[in-house]
PDB file of C-alpha atoms in Angstrom:
ATOM      1  CA  GLN M   4      49.310  73.363 120.139  1.00  0.00           C
ATOM      2  CA  THR M   5      52.681  74.617 121.364  1.00  0.00           C
ATOM      3  CA  VAL M   6      53.808  73.424 124.792  1.00  0.00           C
ATOM      4  CA  VAL M   7      56.452  75.280 126.786  1.00  0.00           C
ATOM      5  CA  THR M   8      58.149  73.173 129.428  1.00  0.00           C
ATOM      6  CA  GLN M   9      59.995  74.125 132.613  1.00  0.00           C
ATOM      7  CA  GLU M  10      61.435  72.078 135.457  1.00  0.00           C
ATOM      8  CA  PRO M  11      58.757  71.587 138.145  1.00  0.00           C
ATOM      9  CA  SER M  12      61.049  72.514 141.018  1.00  0.00           C
ATOM     10  CA  PHE M  13      64.560  73.432 142.076  1.00  0.00           C
ATOM     11  CA  SER M  14      66.242  73.807 145.416  1.00  0.00           C
ATOM     12  CA  VAL M  15      69.196  76.151 145.934  1.00  0.00           C
ATOM     13  CA  SER M  16      71.281  77.074 148.949  1.00  0.00           C
ATOM     14  CA  PRO M  17      71.530  80.700 150.052  1.00  0.00           C
ATOM     15  CA  GLY M  18      74.345  82.269 148.036  1.00  0.00           C
ATOM     16  CA  GLY M  19      74.203  79.491 145.487  1.00  0.00           C
ATOM     17  CA  THR M  20      73.490  79.530 141.770  1.00  0.00           C
ATOM     18  CA  VAL M  21      70.567  77.947 139.971  1.00  0.00           C
ATOM     19  CA  THR M  22      69.645  77.880 136.282  1.00  0.00           C
ATOM     20  CA  LEU M  23      66.036  77.378 135.203  1.00  0.00           C
ATOM     21  CA  THR M  24      65.262  76.411 131.633  1.00  0.00           C
ATOM     22  CA  CYS M  25      62.386  76.916 129.211  1.00  0.00           C
ATOM     23  CA  GLY M  26      61.932  74.568 126.273  1.00  0.00           C
ATOM     24  CA  VAL M  27      59.458  74.510 123.392  1.00  0.00           C
ATOM     25  CA  SER M  28      57.695  71.507 121.871  1.00  0.00           C
ATOM     26  CA  SER M  29      58.448  72.644 118.333  1.00  0.00           C
ATOM     27  CA  GLY M  30      62.188  72.328 118.822  1.00  0.00           C
ATOM     28  CA  SER M  31      64.666  75.033 119.846  1.00  0.00           C
ATOM     29  CA  VAL M  32      64.072  78.330 121.605  1.00  0.00           C
ATOM     30  CA  SER M  33      65.822  81.225 119.877  1.00  0.00           C
ATOM     31  CA  ASN M  34      65.888  84.991 120.334  1.00  0.00           C
ATOM     32  CA  GLY M  35      62.997  85.134 117.881  1.00  0.00           C
ATOM     33  CA  TYR M  36      60.744  83.681 120.564  1.00  0.00           C
ATOM     34  CA  TYR M  37      61.503  86.816 122.668  1.00  0.00           C
ATOM     35  CA  PRO M  38      61.650  84.792 125.906  1.00  0.00           C
ATOM     36  CA  SER M  39      60.605  86.649 129.035  1.00  0.00           C
ATOM     37  CA  TRP M  40      60.683  85.578 132.670  1.00  0.00           C
ATOM     38  CA  TYR M  41      58.314  86.362 135.531  1.00  0.00           C
ATOM     39  CA  GLN M  42      58.570  85.862 139.292  1.00  0.00           C
ATOM     40  CA  GLN M  43      55.473  85.197 141.359  1.00  0.00           C
ATOM     41  CA  THR M  44      55.160  84.882 145.105  1.00  0.00           C
ATOM     42  CA  PRO M  45      51.992  83.445 146.699  1.00  0.00           C
ATOM     43  CA  GLY M  46      49.017  85.777 146.530  1.00  0.00           C
ATOM     44  CA  GLN M  47      50.808  88.302 144.339  1.00  0.00           C
ATOM     45  CA  ALA M  48      50.673  89.232 140.680  1.00  0.00           C
ATOM     46  CA  PRO M  49      53.656  88.200 138.573  1.00  0.00           C
ATOM     47  CA  ARG M  50      56.644  90.532 138.387  1.00  0.00           C
ATOM     48  CA  THR M  51      58.622  90.904 135.188  1.00  0.00           C
ATOM     49  CA  LEU M  52      62.288  89.965 135.552  1.00  0.00           C
ATOM     50  CA  ILE M  53      63.749  89.502 132.071  1.00  0.00           C
ATOM     51  CA  TYR M  54      62.558  90.227 128.539  1.00  0.00           C
ATOM     52  CA  SER M  55      63.915  89.766 125.023  1.00  0.00           C
ATOM     53  CA  THR M  56      66.058  86.859 126.256  1.00  0.00           C
ATOM     54  CA  ASN M  57      68.477  88.818 128.448  1.00  0.00           C
ATOM     55  CA  THR M  58      67.256  92.360 129.224  1.00  0.00           C
ATOM     56  CA  ARG M  59      66.562  92.982 132.889  1.00  0.00           C
ATOM     57  CA  SER M  60      63.403  94.867 133.718  1.00  0.00           C
ATOM     58  CA  SER M  61      63.729  98.107 135.665  1.00  0.00           C
ATOM     59  CA  GLY M  62      64.704  97.546 139.280  1.00  0.00           C
ATOM     60  CA  VAL M  63      65.575  93.878 138.905  1.00  0.00           C
ATOM     61  CA  PRO M  64      68.815  92.928 140.709  1.00  0.00           C
ATOM     62  CA  ASP M  65      71.728  91.894 138.525  1.00  0.00           C
ATOM     63  CA  ARG M  66      71.851  88.468 140.181  1.00  0.00           C
ATOM     64  CA  PHE M  67      69.088  87.587 137.706  1.00  0.00           C
ATOM     65  CA  SER M  68      70.265  86.985 134.156  1.00  0.00           C
ATOM     66  CA  GLY M  69      68.754  85.501 131.012  1.00  0.00           C
ATOM     67  CA  SER M  70      70.286  83.625 128.112  1.00  0.00           C
ATOM     68  CA  ILE M  71      69.845  80.903 125.514  1.00  0.00           C
ATOM     69  CA  LEU M  72      71.503  77.657 126.594  1.00  0.00           C
ATOM     70  CA  GLY M  73      71.520  75.050 123.881  1.00  0.00           C
ATOM     71  CA  LYS M  74      67.949  74.646 122.721  1.00  0.00           C
ATOM     72  CA  LYS M  75      66.325  76.410 125.649  1.00  0.00           C
ATOM     73  CA  ALA M  76      65.914  79.822 127.205  1.00  0.00           C
ATOM     74  CA  ALA M  77      67.469  80.051 130.633  1.00  0.00           C
ATOM     75  CA  LEU M  78      67.154  82.147 133.772  1.00  0.00           C
ATOM     76  CA  THR M  79      70.112  82.082 136.128  1.00  0.00           C
ATOM     77  CA  ILE M  80      70.010  83.294 139.715  1.00  0.00           C
ATOM     78  CA  THR M  81      73.542  83.917 140.994  1.00  0.00           C
ATOM     79  CA  GLY M  82      73.910  84.378 144.731  1.00  0.00           C
ATOM     80  CA  ALA M  83      70.391  83.290 145.640  1.00  0.00           C
ATOM     81  CA  GLN M  84      68.685  85.056 148.512  1.00  0.00           C
ATOM     82  CA  ALA M  85      65.830  83.944 150.735  1.00  0.00           C
ATOM     83  CA  ASP M  86      63.361  86.259 149.037  1.00  0.00           C
ATOM     84  CA  ASP M  87      64.096  84.621 145.680  1.00  0.00           C
ATOM     85  CA  GLU M  88      61.951  81.729 146.855  1.00  0.00           C
ATOM     86  CA  SER M  89      59.091  81.983 144.362  1.00  0.00           C
ATOM     87  CA  ASP M  90      57.478  80.483 141.305  1.00  0.00           C
ATOM     88  CA  TYR M  91      59.116  81.410 138.018  1.00  0.00           C
ATOM     89  CA  TYR M  92      57.429  81.392 134.634  1.00  0.00           C
ATOM     90  CA  CYS M  93      58.824  81.889 131.181  1.00  0.00           C
ATOM     91  CA  MET M  94      56.734  83.178 128.289  1.00  0.00           C
ATOM     92  CA  LEU M  95      57.451  82.740 124.596  1.00  0.00           C
ATOM     93  CA  TYR M  96      56.106  84.542 121.553  1.00  0.00           C
ATOM     94  CA  VAL M  97      55.269  81.693 119.151  1.00  0.00           C
ATOM     95  CA  GLY M  98      54.181  83.842 116.224  1.00  0.00           C
ATOM     96  CA  SER M  99      50.925  85.184 114.740  1.00  0.00           C
ATOM     97  CA  GLY M 100      50.345  87.260 117.855  1.00  0.00           C
ATOM     98  CA  ILE M 101      50.235  84.192 120.091  1.00  0.00           C
ATOM     99  CA  TYR M 102      52.044  83.823 123.406  1.00  0.00           C
ATOM    100  CA  VAL M 103      52.518  80.732 125.575  1.00  0.00           C
ATOM    101  CA  PHE M 104      53.542  80.558 129.218  1.00  0.00           C
ATOM    102  CA  GLY M 105      55.764  77.811 130.502  1.00  0.00           C
ATOM    103  CA  THR M 106      54.613  75.299 133.080  1.00  0.00           C
ATOM    104  CA  GLY M 107      56.438  77.122 135.862  1.00  0.00           C
ATOM    105  CA  THR M 108      59.275  76.258 138.267  1.00  0.00           C
ATOM    106  CA  LYS M 109      59.030  76.434 142.028  1.00  0.00           C
ATOM    107  CA  VAL M 110      62.333  77.559 143.544  1.00  0.00           C
ATOM    108  CA  THR M 111      63.085  76.815 147.165  1.00  0.00           C
ATOM    109  CA  VAL M 112      65.994  78.514 148.936  1.00  0.00           C
ATOM    110  CA  LEU M 113      67.288  76.453 151.836  1.00  0.00           C
TER     111      LEU M 113
ATOM    112  CA  GLN T  23      53.667 104.993 136.481  1.00  0.00           C
ATOM    113  CA  VAL T  24      51.012 102.998 134.671  1.00  0.00           C
ATOM    114  CA  GLN T  25      48.583 101.163 136.925  1.00  0.00           C
ATOM    115  CA  LEU T  26      45.979  98.570 135.963  1.00  0.00           C
ATOM    116  CA  GLN T  27      42.904  97.553 137.927  1.00  0.00           C
ATOM    117  CA  GLU T  28      40.643  94.642 137.071  1.00  0.00           C
ATOM    118  CA  SER T  29      36.948  94.637 137.937  1.00  0.00           C
ATOM    119  CA  GLY T  30      34.380  91.885 137.573  1.00  0.00           C
ATOM    120  CA  PRO T  31      31.457  90.023 139.143  1.00  0.00           C
ATOM    121  CA  GLY T  32      33.429  87.592 141.325  1.00  0.00           C
ATOM    122  CA  LEU T  33      30.889  84.792 141.015  1.00  0.00           C
ATOM    123  CA  VAL T  34      29.076  83.604 137.900  1.00  0.00           C
ATOM    124  CA  LYS T  35      26.963  80.570 137.083  1.00  0.00           C
ATOM    125  CA  PRO T  36      27.898  77.834 134.639  1.00  0.00           C
ATOM    126  CA  SER T  37      26.937  78.514 131.006  1.00  0.00           C
ATOM    127  CA  GLU T  38      26.833  82.284 131.645  1.00  0.00           C
ATOM    128  CA  THR T  39      29.056  84.898 129.985  1.00  0.00           C
ATOM    129  CA  LEU T  40      31.753  86.702 131.944  1.00  0.00           C
ATOM    130  CA  SER T  41      32.654  90.316 131.432  1.00  0.00           C
ATOM    131  CA  LEU T  42      35.805  91.755 133.022  1.00  0.00           C
ATOM    132  CA  THR T  43      37.115  95.293 132.708  1.00  0.00           C
ATOM    133  CA  CYS T  44      40.649  96.609 133.118  1.00  0.00           C
ATOM    134  CA  THR T  45      40.972 100.319 133.908  1.00  0.00           C
ATOM    135  CA  VAL T  46      44.307 101.912 133.062  1.00  0.00           C
ATOM    136  CA  SER T  47      45.558 104.933 134.995  1.00  0.00           C
ATOM    137  CA  GLY T  48      48.785 106.927 134.932  1.00  0.00           C
ATOM    138  CA  GLY T  49      49.073 106.774 131.169  1.00  0.00           C
ATOM    139  CA  SER T  50      47.163 106.477 127.915  1.00  0.00           C
ATOM    140  CA  ILE T  51      45.885 103.200 126.591  1.00  0.00           C
ATOM    141  CA  ASN T  52      46.678 104.395 123.069  1.00  0.00           C
ATOM    142  CA  GLY T  53      49.728 103.114 121.264  1.00  0.00           C
ATOM    143  CA  TYR T  54      50.265  99.955 123.275  1.00  0.00           C
ATOM    144  CA  TYR T  55      49.251  96.328 123.329  1.00  0.00           C
ATOM    145  CA  TRP T  56      47.219  95.109 126.305  1.00  0.00           C
ATOM    146  CA  GLY T  57      46.435  91.586 127.399  1.00  0.00           C
ATOM    147  CA  TRP T  58      44.564  89.192 129.661  1.00  0.00           C
ATOM    148  CA  ILE T  59      46.105  86.263 131.517  1.00  0.00           C
ATOM    149  CA  ARG T  60      44.504  83.820 133.940  1.00  0.00           C
ATOM    150  CA  GLN T  61      45.677  81.455 136.661  1.00  0.00           C
ATOM    151  CA  PRO T  62      43.482  78.671 138.064  1.00  0.00           C
ATOM    152  CA  PRO T  63      43.925  78.116 141.809  1.00  0.00           C
ATOM    153  CA  GLY T  64      47.244  76.404 142.463  1.00  0.00           C
ATOM    154  CA  LYS T  65      48.124  76.207 138.778  1.00  0.00           C
ATOM    155  CA  GLY T  66      50.201  78.086 136.224  1.00  0.00           C
ATOM    156  CA  LEU T  67      49.644  81.133 134.067  1.00  0.00           C
ATOM    157  CA  GLU T  68      47.651  80.967 130.826  1.00  0.00           C
ATOM    158  CA  TRP T  69      47.747  83.672 128.152  1.00  0.00           C
ATOM    159  CA  ILE T  70      44.236  84.507 126.947  1.00  0.00           C
ATOM    160  CA  ALA T  71      44.266  87.395 124.464  1.00  0.00           C
ATOM    161  CA  ASN T  72      45.717  90.758 123.503  1.00  0.00           C
ATOM    162  CA  ILE T  73      44.496  93.953 121.834  1.00  0.00           C
ATOM    163  CA  HIS T  74      45.972  97.126 120.328  1.00  0.00           C
ATOM    164  CA  ASP T  75      44.219 100.449 119.847  1.00  0.00           C
ATOM    165  CA  SER T  76      44.505  99.871 116.095  1.00  0.00           C
ATOM    166  CA  GLY T  77      41.840  97.216 116.577  1.00  0.00           C
ATOM    167  CA  SER T  78      44.231  94.304 116.189  1.00  0.00           C
ATOM    168  CA  THR T  79      43.368  91.324 118.404  1.00  0.00           C
ATOM    169  CA  ASP T  80      44.885  87.909 119.025  1.00  0.00           C
ATOM    170  CA  TYR T  81      43.476  84.959 120.949  1.00  0.00           C
ATOM    171  CA  ASN T  82      44.673  81.761 122.573  1.00  0.00           C
ATOM    172  CA  PRO T  83      43.597  79.098 120.066  1.00  0.00           C
ATOM    173  CA  SER T  84      42.199  76.924 122.849  1.00  0.00           C
ATOM    174  CA  LEU T  85      39.852  79.714 123.977  1.00  0.00           C
ATOM    175  CA  LYS T  86      39.261  81.568 120.734  1.00  0.00           C
ATOM    176  CA  SER T  87      35.726  80.314 120.168  1.00  0.00           C
ATOM    177  CA  ARG T  88      34.582  81.698 123.539  1.00  0.00           C
ATOM    178  CA  VAL T  89      36.632  84.879 123.998  1.00  0.00           C
ATOM    179  CA  THR T  90      36.277  88.487 122.872  1.00  0.00           C
ATOM    180  CA  ILE T  91      38.637  91.306 123.836  1.00  0.00           C
ATOM    181  CA  LEU T  92      37.521  94.907 123.394  1.00  0.00           C
ATOM    182  CA  MET T  93      38.934  98.366 124.011  1.00  0.00           C
ATOM    183  CA  ASP T  94      37.262 101.668 124.942  1.00  0.00           C
ATOM    184  CA  THR T  95      39.875 104.370 124.454  1.00  0.00           C
ATOM    185  CA  SER T  96      37.511 107.110 125.681  1.00  0.00           C
ATOM    186  CA  LYS T  97      37.435 105.435 129.097  1.00  0.00           C
ATOM    187  CA  ASN T  98      41.051 104.192 129.021  1.00  0.00           C
ATOM    188  CA  GLN T  99      39.708 100.681 129.520  1.00  0.00           C
ATOM    189  CA  PHE T 100      39.814  97.318 127.848  1.00  0.00           C
ATOM    190  CA  SER T 101      37.628  94.322 128.565  1.00  0.00           C
ATOM    191  CA  LEU T 102      37.322  90.553 128.259  1.00  0.00           C
ATOM    192  CA  ARG T 103      34.213  88.557 127.507  1.00  0.00           C
ATOM    193  CA  LEU T 104      34.268  84.778 128.031  1.00  0.00           C
ATOM    194  CA  SER T 105      31.177  82.753 127.183  1.00  0.00           C
ATOM    195  CA  SER T 106      29.837  79.286 128.027  1.00  0.00           C
ATOM    196  CA  LEU T 107      31.569  79.264 131.394  1.00  0.00           C
ATOM    197  CA  THR T 108      32.394  76.050 133.239  1.00  0.00           C
ATOM    198  CA  ALA T 109      34.111  75.323 136.540  1.00  0.00           C
ATOM    199  CA  ALA T 110      37.371  75.043 134.591  1.00  0.00           C
ATOM    200  CA  ASP T 111      37.228  78.811 134.003  1.00  0.00           C
ATOM    201  CA  THR T 112      37.531  79.479 137.745  1.00  0.00           C
ATOM    202  CA  ALA T 113      40.760  81.457 138.062  1.00  0.00           C
ATOM    203  CA  ILE T 114      42.435  84.710 138.960  1.00  0.00           C
ATOM    204  CA  TYR T 115      42.241  86.931 135.886  1.00  0.00           C
ATOM    205  CA  TYR T 116      45.018  89.454 135.347  1.00  0.00           C
ATOM    206  CA  CYS T 117      45.168  92.324 132.900  1.00  0.00           C
ATOM    207  CA  ALA T 118      48.567  93.524 131.772  1.00  0.00           C
ATOM    208  CA  LYS T 119      50.389  95.957 129.491  1.00  0.00           C
ATOM    209  CA  TYR T 120      52.900  94.819 126.917  1.00  0.00           C
ATOM    210  CA  GLY T 121      56.356  96.306 126.974  1.00  0.00           C
ATOM    211  CA  SER T 122      58.752  96.873 124.114  1.00  0.00           C
ATOM    212  CA  GLY T 123      60.151  93.357 124.116  1.00  0.00           C
ATOM    213  CA  TRP T 124      57.131  91.156 123.449  1.00  0.00           C
ATOM    214  CA  ASN T 125      56.658  90.881 127.200  1.00  0.00           C
ATOM    215  CA  PHE T 126      54.318  92.113 129.895  1.00  0.00           C
ATOM    216  CA  ASP T 127      55.805  95.032 131.826  1.00  0.00           C
ATOM    217  CA  HIS T 128      52.897  96.109 134.038  1.00  0.00           C
ATOM    218  CA  TRP T 129      50.328  93.884 135.711  1.00  0.00           C
ATOM    219  CA  GLY T 130      47.059  94.423 137.530  1.00  0.00           C
ATOM    220  CA  GLN T 131      46.615  92.849 140.943  1.00  0.00           C
ATOM    221  CA  GLY T 132      44.192  90.263 139.554  1.00  0.00           C
ATOM    222  CA  THR T 133      40.549  89.473 140.211  1.00  0.00           C
ATOM    223  CA  LEU T 134      39.201  86.083 141.275  1.00  0.00           C
ATOM    224  CA  LEU T 135      36.406  84.646 139.206  1.00  0.00           C
ATOM    225  CA  THR T 136      34.513  81.654 140.552  1.00  0.00           C
ATOM    226  CA  VAL T 137      32.168  79.696 138.309  1.00  0.00           C
ATOM    227  CA  SER T 138      29.623  77.892 140.445  1.00  0.00           C
ATOM    228  CA  SER T 139      25.887  77.332 140.632  1.00  0.00           C
TER     229      SER T 139
END
């Protein structure tokens, strides 16, 4: 069973930069895992931020960016704002039609 | 703009079978992949299954023995059946549309399912 791991929490100052990562139990995340990132605020459905590693979804501010850093997928928030305070989930395509969500990261802006 | 709306019973008893429906509006269900995701209270997201109008289906291995995903193109709907329910199946269930990049690009608002006697 594939496990996708994220940092449990991060704190960032307003205007600061934070990078969240997404690792896979089988080894290294590559573009072939088609990593995507979702933002979720309490009581709301997830919102798609990034797909195919680094493509921003329509309407997503350019302070959100995706990449591969070393062996992990990464989501970077540059110039964090108060309304970026949310839970963030990555999702990986692990093959054979199967997808796995990461464990999620809670981002606090203060 | 595609919109998705989940519907379901809200409360079911242990050992029963759940049936949820996702109604798609603002676009055709044909030609795309569609999926179900769930989120237990206070916990993370879990991918359940997906379906394409070709009839292709895929399931989370940990749920595969209890899950069936179906599509009714005439009604622009797809559905989820989950059997042998336990309290661990209590969650918000979301339906979603896949985009072009092996990702979800449209989500329903979610429906809460509680499994309790």
